[in-house]
Amino acid sequence: MTKKILILPGDGIGQEIVAEAVKVLDCLQKDFGLKVELEEALVGGTAYDDSGSPLPESTLTLAKEADSLLLGAVGGYKWESLDIAVRPEKGLLGLRAELELFANLRPAILYPQLADASTLKPEVVSGLDIMIVRELTGGIYFGQPRGVRTLDNGEKEGYNTLVYRESEIERIAKVAFDIAGKRDSRVCSVDKANVLECTELWREVVNRVGEDHKEIELSHMYVDNAAMQLVRAPKQFDVMVTTNMFGDILSDCAAMLTGSIGMLPSASLDINSKGMYEPIHGSAPDIAGQGVANPLATILSVAMMLRYSLDEAALAERIEQAVNSVLDQGLRTQDIFSEGMKQVGTAEMGDAVVAAMR
Ligand code: IPM
Ligand code: MG
């Protein structure tokens, strides 16, 4: 059956990198029999400019109809002064919430070819393979009440609410245990249970879910220590599971261990494994439009889509091998460039991946 994929380039470099991922999808359709139908829609700042909303109704309708979504990135200087309710980021958060994409998988894998690109010593990061499982539709990102109020003395006060229900913790913990079962069978749950009641409950519920997964080794870590351990000895981790905000922070940190945030894909899944796939980096307005952005994270996001939503693991592997092969050939965008390699632009990199796939 033909699957529907909604393409959401978004803002900034999103446009350029998604175009390369679409080349990969075209190649899979033409040469490898993948049956998909692509549609494109606006989200983020470009959608706001077009219609006044970062997540127009028409985009949301297409998103709900699609089997999976490929997103570039949202945001940019141009929209930073807008009211928070219509900022580009709301487009992304709205999609996550409306589609109930509660499970965000962020793998941090070091490609051996890029060991020198990491700011950490090669021996600290070589062989690195961590999966961060971030809760994506709850926590302080969505908790009510939220806002800025004026106190009796005229002073303003900003406030947000960190809130998790047992069922929300349970379902993300299950995802983490399931994934660990297909990897090295270790889960480290990250919280701040020494200070925040909400994450004390988090720990309790993760322990409870752990009772049903005796084959998985479960540990707990406070988030401050986890941040430290990620840069001190990152290879101690297999799967990390954590709240929305802690996951946001720790996944950027983990990404840099691999040399460039431009390499890392992500999947955001609902309970039925419908997913939105996106690079974990942002819209990089500073380099947008120059044709120098690294498209590999987005291309690898297509591989994740094939694996997690479209049941096409062999095609996913083909993409991953092609990425390996272009790195072996010494091709590098500027973010991963090092002495002796060949620097290429966004489109050249995409073309090289497609050539390697064939
Ligand atoms: C991410 C991003 C988003 C987040 C922003 C763009 C809203 O940083 O996907 O990690 O905070 O979740
Ligand atoms: Mg982030």
Short mmCIF file of C-alpha atoms and ligand atoms in Angstrom, two decimals:
data_model
loop_
_atom_site.label_atom_id
_atom_site.label_comp_id
_atom_site.label_asym_id
_atom_site.label_seq_id
_atom_site.Cartn_x
_atom_site.Cartn_y
_atom_site.Cartn_z
CA MET A 1 0.00 0.00 0.00
CA THR A 2 1.23 3.49 -0.84
CA LYS A 3 2.19 5.43 2.27
CA LYS A 4 1.76 9.17 2.56
CA ILE A 5 4.70 11.26 3.67
CA LEU A 6 4.24 14.89 4.53
CA ILE A 7 7.30 17.01 3.83
CA LEU A 8 7.67 20.05 6.08
CA PRO A 9 10.85 21.95 5.19
CA GLY A 10 10.12 24.75 7.67
CA ASP A 11 12.58 27.61 8.04
CA GLY A 12 16.22 28.50 7.49
CA ILE A 13 18.42 25.61 6.42
CA GLY A 14 15.34 23.39 6.73
CA GLN A 15 14.56 24.19 3.10
CA GLU A 16 17.99 23.16 1.82
CA ILE A 17 18.51 20.01 3.83
CA VAL A 18 15.02 18.65 3.24
CA ALA A 19 15.53 19.06 -0.51
CA GLU A 20 18.44 16.60 -0.24
CA ALA A 21 16.39 14.14 1.80
CA VAL A 22 13.70 14.31 -0.88
CA LYS A 23 16.32 13.32 -3.47
CA VAL A 24 16.95 10.23 -1.37
CA LEU A 25 13.23 9.45 -1.21
CA ASP A 26 12.94 9.95 -4.98
CA CYS A 27 15.80 7.53 -5.51
CA LEU A 28 14.13 4.96 -3.25
CA GLN A 29 10.94 5.28 -5.27
CA LYS A 30 12.56 5.10 -8.69
CA ASP A 31 15.23 2.49 -8.06
CA PHE A 32 14.17 0.48 -5.06
CA GLY A 33 10.41 0.16 -5.37
CA LEU A 34 9.45 2.18 -2.32
CA LYS A 35 5.77 3.08 -2.59
CA VAL A 36 5.22 6.51 -1.12
CA GLU A 37 3.38 9.66 -2.01
CA LEU A 38 4.96 12.95 -1.00
CA GLU A 39 3.07 16.08 -0.11
CA GLU A 40 4.52 19.35 1.11
CA ALA A 41 3.20 21.93 3.57
CA LEU A 42 4.26 25.02 5.47
CA VAL A 43 5.16 25.12 9.14
CA GLY A 44 7.00 27.53 11.41
CA GLY A 45 8.01 31.05 10.43
CA THR A 46 7.35 30.55 6.73
CA ALA A 47 3.83 29.41 7.58
CA TYR A 48 3.38 32.43 9.84
CA ASP A 49 4.45 34.76 7.03
CA ASP A 50 2.01 33.07 4.70
CA SER A 51 -1.06 32.81 6.92
CA GLY A 52 -0.38 34.33 10.34
CA SER A 53 -0.12 30.93 12.01
CA PRO A 54 2.98 28.77 12.53
CA LEU A 55 0.74 25.69 12.27
CA PRO A 56 -2.06 26.39 9.78
CA GLU A 57 -5.17 24.23 9.88
CA SER A 58 -4.37 22.94 6.37
CA THR A 59 -0.95 21.70 7.50
CA LEU A 60 -2.40 20.05 10.57
CA THR A 61 -5.02 18.25 8.47
CA LEU A 62 -2.36 16.92 6.10
CA ALA A 63 -0.21 15.94 9.10
CA LYS A 64 -3.04 13.91 10.57
CA GLU A 65 -3.69 12.16 7.25
CA ALA A 66 -0.04 11.33 6.62
CA ASP A 67 1.59 8.05 7.64
CA SER A 68 4.74 9.89 8.55
CA LEU A 69 6.28 13.32 8.44
CA LEU A 70 9.69 14.66 7.55
CA LEU A 71 10.52 18.02 9.08
CA GLY A 72 13.50 20.29 8.47
CA ALA A 73 13.66 22.90 11.19
CA VAL A 74 11.74 25.91 12.45
CA GLY A 75 12.70 29.34 13.74
CA GLY A 76 14.92 32.25 12.86
CA TYR A 77 15.94 35.78 13.89
CA LYS A 78 13.16 37.24 11.85
CA TRP A 79 10.45 35.82 14.10
CA GLU A 80 12.13 36.12 17.50
CA SER A 81 10.20 39.20 18.57
CA LEU A 82 6.77 37.70 17.80
CA ASP A 83 4.38 36.83 20.59
CA ILE A 84 5.31 33.39 21.95
CA ALA A 85 1.91 32.02 20.89
CA VAL A 86 2.70 32.45 17.18
CA ARG A 87 6.46 31.88 17.17
CA PRO A 88 7.73 29.25 14.74
CA GLU A 89 8.55 26.89 17.64
CA LYS A 90 4.81 26.71 18.38
CA GLY A 91 4.35 25.06 14.99
CA LEU A 92 6.65 22.25 16.00
CA LEU A 93 5.28 21.94 19.53
CA GLY A 94 1.74 21.99 18.12
CA LEU A 95 2.51 19.10 15.77
CA ARG A 96 4.04 17.09 18.60
CA ALA A 97 1.03 17.70 20.83
CA GLU A 98 -1.72 17.31 18.21
CA LEU A 99 -0.25 14.08 16.86
CA GLU A 100 0.60 12.84 20.37
CA LEU A 101 4.20 12.15 19.42
CA PHE A 102 5.24 11.42 22.98
CA ALA A 103 8.33 9.33 22.32
CA ASN A 104 11.33 11.16 20.99
CA LEU A 105 14.25 8.94 20.02
CA ARG A 106 17.57 10.71 19.66
CA PRO A 107 20.46 8.44 18.85
CA ALA A 108 23.97 9.77 19.38
CA ILE A 109 26.30 7.65 17.31
CA LEU A 110 29.89 8.46 16.55
CA TYR A 111 30.91 7.70 13.00
CA PRO A 112 34.50 6.43 13.29
CA GLN A 113 35.43 8.62 10.31
CA LEU A 114 34.52 11.68 12.41
CA ALA A 115 36.30 10.79 15.66
CA ASP A 116 38.58 13.80 15.13
CA ALA A 117 35.67 16.18 14.73
CA SER A 118 34.58 15.71 18.34
CA THR A 119 35.85 18.20 20.89
CA LEU A 120 36.44 15.24 23.20
CA LYS A 121 39.42 12.92 23.00
CA PRO A 122 38.92 10.11 20.47
CA GLU A 123 39.31 7.44 23.17
CA VAL A 124 36.46 8.99 25.17
CA VAL A 125 34.01 8.95 22.25
CA SER A 126 35.13 6.22 19.85
CA GLY A 127 32.44 3.58 19.52
CA LEU A 128 29.86 5.86 21.16
CA ASP A 129 26.28 4.66 20.66
CA ILE A 130 23.67 6.15 22.97
CA MET A 131 19.92 6.34 22.52
CA ILE A 132 18.23 9.19 24.33
CA VAL A 133 14.51 8.61 24.82
CA ARG A 134 12.94 11.96 25.57
CA GLU A 135 9.33 12.41 26.69
CA LEU A 136 7.96 14.90 24.19
CA THR A 137 4.38 15.90 24.88
CA GLY A 138 4.35 16.60 28.59
CA GLY A 139 6.38 18.08 31.39
CA ILE A 140 7.20 21.75 31.75
CA TYR A 141 6.88 22.36 28.01
CA PHE A 142 3.12 21.88 28.18
CA GLY A 143 2.21 22.12 31.88
CA GLN A 144 -0.52 24.50 33.01
CA PRO A 145 -0.69 27.08 34.46
CA ARG A 146 1.95 29.04 32.62
CA GLY A 147 2.53 32.66 31.82
CA VAL A 148 3.74 35.98 33.15
CA ARG A 149 1.63 37.74 35.77
CA THR A 150 1.90 41.03 37.61
CA LEU A 151 2.09 40.85 41.38
CA ASP A 152 0.39 43.27 43.80
CA ASN A 153 3.61 45.27 44.11
CA GLY A 154 3.71 45.72 40.34
CA GLU A 155 6.59 43.31 39.85
CA LYS A 156 6.22 40.76 37.06
CA GLU A 157 6.55 37.04 37.72
CA GLY A 158 7.04 34.33 35.11
CA TYR A 159 5.89 30.79 35.86
CA ASN A 160 5.67 27.35 34.26
CA THR A 161 4.51 24.05 35.65
CA LEU A 162 6.34 20.76 35.65
CA VAL A 163 3.70 18.06 35.63
CA TYR A 164 3.62 14.35 34.75
CA ARG A 165 0.85 11.84 35.14
CA GLU A 166 1.71 8.22 35.95
CA SER A 167 0.36 7.09 32.58
CA GLU A 168 2.65 9.50 30.74
CA ILE A 169 5.71 8.26 32.61
CA GLU A 170 4.70 4.66 32.17
CA ARG A 171 4.34 4.81 28.39
CA ILE A 172 7.69 6.52 27.81
CA ALA A 173 9.42 4.14 30.22
CA LYS A 174 8.00 1.19 28.27
CA VAL A 175 9.41 2.60 25.05
CA ALA A 176 12.83 2.93 26.68
CA PHE A 177 12.80 -0.64 28.02
CA ASP A 178 11.67 -2.02 24.65
CA ILE A 179 14.45 -0.22 22.83
CA ALA A 180 17.03 -1.30 25.39
CA GLY A 181 15.94 -4.89 24.78
CA LYS A 182 17.05 -4.52 21.16
CA ARG A 183 20.37 -2.96 22.20
CA ASP A 184 22.62 -3.47 25.20
CA SER A 185 19.76 -4.03 27.70
CA ARG A 186 20.56 -1.07 29.94
CA VAL A 187 18.33 1.88 30.82
CA CYS A 188 19.44 4.92 32.78
CA SER A 189 16.53 7.09 33.87
CA VAL A 190 17.44 10.73 34.43
CA ASP A 191 15.54 12.88 36.92
CA LYS A 192 15.92 15.42 39.69
CA ALA A 193 14.20 13.32 42.33
CA ASN A 194 16.21 14.91 45.12
CA VAL A 195 14.47 18.25 44.55
CA LEU A 196 11.37 17.88 42.36
CA GLU A 197 8.37 15.86 43.57
CA CYS A 198 7.26 15.42 40.00
CA THR A 199 10.42 13.55 39.13
CA GLU A 200 10.31 11.63 42.39
CA LEU A 201 7.11 10.18 40.97
CA TRP A 202 8.95 9.73 37.66
CA ARG A 203 11.53 7.54 39.39
CA GLU A 204 8.87 5.54 41.25
CA VAL A 205 6.94 4.79 38.06
CA VAL A 206 10.07 3.92 36.04
CA ASN A 207 11.00 1.46 38.81
CA ARG A 208 7.53 -0.06 38.64
CA VAL A 209 7.76 -0.51 34.84
CA GLY A 210 11.24 -1.95 35.39
CA GLU A 211 9.67 -4.74 37.46
CA ASP A 212 8.17 -6.07 34.23
CA HIS A 213 11.52 -5.89 32.46
CA LYS A 214 13.84 -7.79 34.75
CA GLU A 215 16.11 -8.60 31.81
CA ILE A 216 16.99 -4.90 31.51
CA GLU A 217 19.47 -3.34 33.91
CA LEU A 218 17.88 -0.15 35.29
CA SER A 219 19.77 2.70 36.92
CA HIS A 220 18.84 6.25 37.92
CA MET A 221 20.84 9.43 37.74
CA TYR A 222 20.23 13.05 38.69
CA VAL A 223 20.29 15.30 35.67
CA ASP A 224 23.25 17.39 36.81
CA ASN A 225 25.35 14.28 37.22
CA ALA A 226 24.07 12.91 33.91
CA ALA A 227 25.26 16.04 32.12
CA MET A 228 28.65 15.65 33.73
CA GLN A 229 28.88 11.93 32.97
CA LEU A 230 27.96 12.58 29.33
CA VAL A 231 31.12 14.58 28.81
CA ARG A 232 33.26 12.60 31.27
CA ALA A 233 32.55 9.01 30.26
CA PRO A 234 29.68 8.89 27.73
CA LYS A 235 30.19 5.26 26.77
CA GLN A 236 28.76 4.13 30.11
CA PHE A 237 25.27 4.83 28.69
CA ASP A 238 23.11 2.63 26.49
CA VAL A 239 19.55 4.00 26.66
CA MET A 240 18.76 7.17 28.64
CA VAL A 241 15.14 8.00 29.36
CA THR A 242 14.12 11.39 30.66
CA THR A 243 11.64 14.25 30.79
CA ASN A 244 10.92 16.69 28.00
CA MET A 245 13.18 19.50 29.16
CA PHE A 246 16.04 17.37 30.51
CA GLY A 247 15.95 15.44 27.23
CA ASP A 248 16.13 18.65 25.23
CA ILE A 249 19.28 19.70 27.05
CA LEU A 250 21.01 16.34 27.32
CA SER A 251 20.42 15.48 23.67
CA ASP A 252 22.22 18.61 22.47
CA CYS A 253 25.07 17.73 24.77
CA ALA A 254 25.18 14.13 23.53
CA ALA A 255 25.03 15.33 19.94
CA MET A 256 28.22 17.32 20.28
CA LEU A 257 30.08 14.23 21.50
CA THR A 258 29.72 12.95 17.97
CA GLY A 259 31.47 15.91 16.42
CA SER A 260 28.59 17.73 14.86
CA ILE A 261 24.96 18.22 15.64
CA GLY A 262 24.61 18.16 11.84
CA MET A 263 24.87 14.37 11.84
CA LEU A 264 22.06 13.32 14.14
CA PRO A 265 18.53 12.31 13.17
CA SER A 266 15.54 11.84 15.44
CA ALA A 267 12.16 10.18 15.50
CA SER A 268 9.08 11.34 17.38
CA LEU A 269 6.56 8.54 17.64
CA ASP A 270 2.99 8.11 18.75
CA ILE A 271 1.64 4.99 20.39
CA ASN A 272 1.15 3.32 16.97
CA SER A 273 4.60 4.26 15.68
CA LYS A 274 3.34 6.95 13.36
CA GLY A 275 6.20 9.38 13.41
CA MET A 276 7.66 12.73 12.64
CA TYR A 277 11.30 12.59 11.65
CA GLU A 278 13.70 15.49 11.88
CA PRO A 279 17.33 16.35 12.35
CA ILE A 280 17.97 17.35 15.94
CA HIS A 281 19.68 20.59 14.95
CA GLY A 282 17.81 23.84 14.40
CA SER A 283 17.24 26.16 11.47
CA ALA A 284 20.74 27.73 11.68
CA PRO A 285 19.69 31.15 10.34
CA ASP A 286 23.36 32.20 10.34
CA ILE A 287 24.15 29.86 7.44
CA ALA A 288 20.72 29.58 5.80
CA GLY A 289 20.60 30.05 2.04
CA GLN A 290 24.33 29.55 1.57
CA GLY A 291 24.20 25.91 0.50
CA VAL A 292 26.71 24.83 3.13
CA ALA A 293 24.48 23.09 5.70
CA ASN A 294 25.02 19.40 6.41
CA PRO A 295 22.07 17.40 5.03
CA LEU A 296 23.15 14.09 6.59
CA ALA A 297 21.05 14.37 9.76
CA THR A 298 17.94 14.85 7.63
CA ILE A 299 18.90 12.04 5.27
CA LEU A 300 19.49 9.79 8.29
CA SER A 301 16.07 10.85 9.56
CA VAL A 302 14.61 9.30 6.39
CA ALA A 303 16.41 6.10 7.37
CA MET A 304 14.79 6.23 10.80
CA MET A 305 11.41 6.76 9.13
CA LEU A 306 11.91 3.67 7.00
CA ARG A 307 12.85 1.64 10.04
CA TYR A 308 10.32 2.82 12.63
CA SER A 309 7.23 3.78 10.61
CA LEU A 310 7.44 2.20 7.15
CA ASP A 311 8.79 -1.24 8.03
CA GLU A 312 11.56 -1.00 5.44
CA ALA A 313 14.65 -1.84 7.48
CA ALA A 314 16.66 -2.96 4.45
CA LEU A 315 16.20 0.41 2.75
CA ALA A 316 17.11 2.18 5.98
CA GLU A 317 20.35 0.25 6.02
CA ARG A 318 21.03 1.17 2.44
CA ILE A 319 20.86 4.86 3.34
CA GLU A 320 23.04 4.39 6.40
CA GLN A 321 25.62 2.51 4.36
CA ALA A 322 25.58 5.24 1.72
CA VAL A 323 26.26 7.85 4.42
CA ASN A 324 29.15 5.74 5.66
CA SER A 325 30.46 5.46 2.16
CA VAL A 326 30.45 9.23 1.46
CA LEU A 327 32.29 9.76 4.73
CA ASP A 328 34.79 7.08 3.68
CA GLN A 329 35.24 8.97 0.42
CA GLY A 330 36.37 11.94 2.51
CA LEU A 331 33.45 14.19 1.63
CA ARG A 332 32.70 16.71 4.39
CA THR A 333 30.41 19.69 4.80
CA GLN A 334 32.01 22.56 6.67
CA ASP A 335 30.72 21.55 10.12
CA ILE A 336 32.58 18.22 9.98
CA PHE A 337 35.50 19.34 7.84
CA SER A 338 39.02 18.44 8.87
CA GLU A 339 42.45 18.65 7.27
CA GLY A 340 42.91 16.47 4.18
CA MET A 341 39.19 15.98 3.51
CA LYS A 342 37.20 17.32 0.59
CA GLN A 343 34.80 20.11 1.51
CA VAL A 344 31.43 19.97 -0.23
CA GLY A 345 28.17 21.90 -0.09
CA THR A 346 24.69 20.73 0.84
CA ALA A 347 23.59 19.63 -2.64
CA GLU A 348 26.88 17.92 -3.49
CA MET A 349 26.62 15.92 -0.28
CA GLY A 350 23.03 14.90 -1.06
CA ASP A 351 23.99 13.89 -4.61
CA ALA A 352 26.91 11.85 -3.29
CA VAL A 353 24.61 9.94 -0.92
CA VAL A 354 22.19 9.19 -3.76
CA ALA A 355 25.07 8.02 -5.96
CA ALA A 356 26.34 5.77 -3.16
CA MET A 357 22.88 4.27 -2.66
CA ARG A 358 22.84 3.12 -6.26
C1 IPM B 1 14.40 20.41 19.90
C2 IPM B 1 14.28 21.90 19.83
C3 IPM B 1 12.85 22.30 20.17
C4 IPM B 1 12.60 21.86 21.60
C5 IPM B 1 12.52 23.78 19.98
C6 IPM B 1 12.83 24.24 18.56
C7 IPM B 1 11.10 24.08 20.32
O1 IPM B 1 15.23 22.50 20.65
O2 IPM B 1 13.67 19.72 19.16
O3 IPM B 1 15.21 19.92 20.68
O4 IPM B 1 12.92 22.59 22.55
O5 IPM B 1 12.07 20.78 21.79
MG MG B 2 16.61 21.14 21.53
#
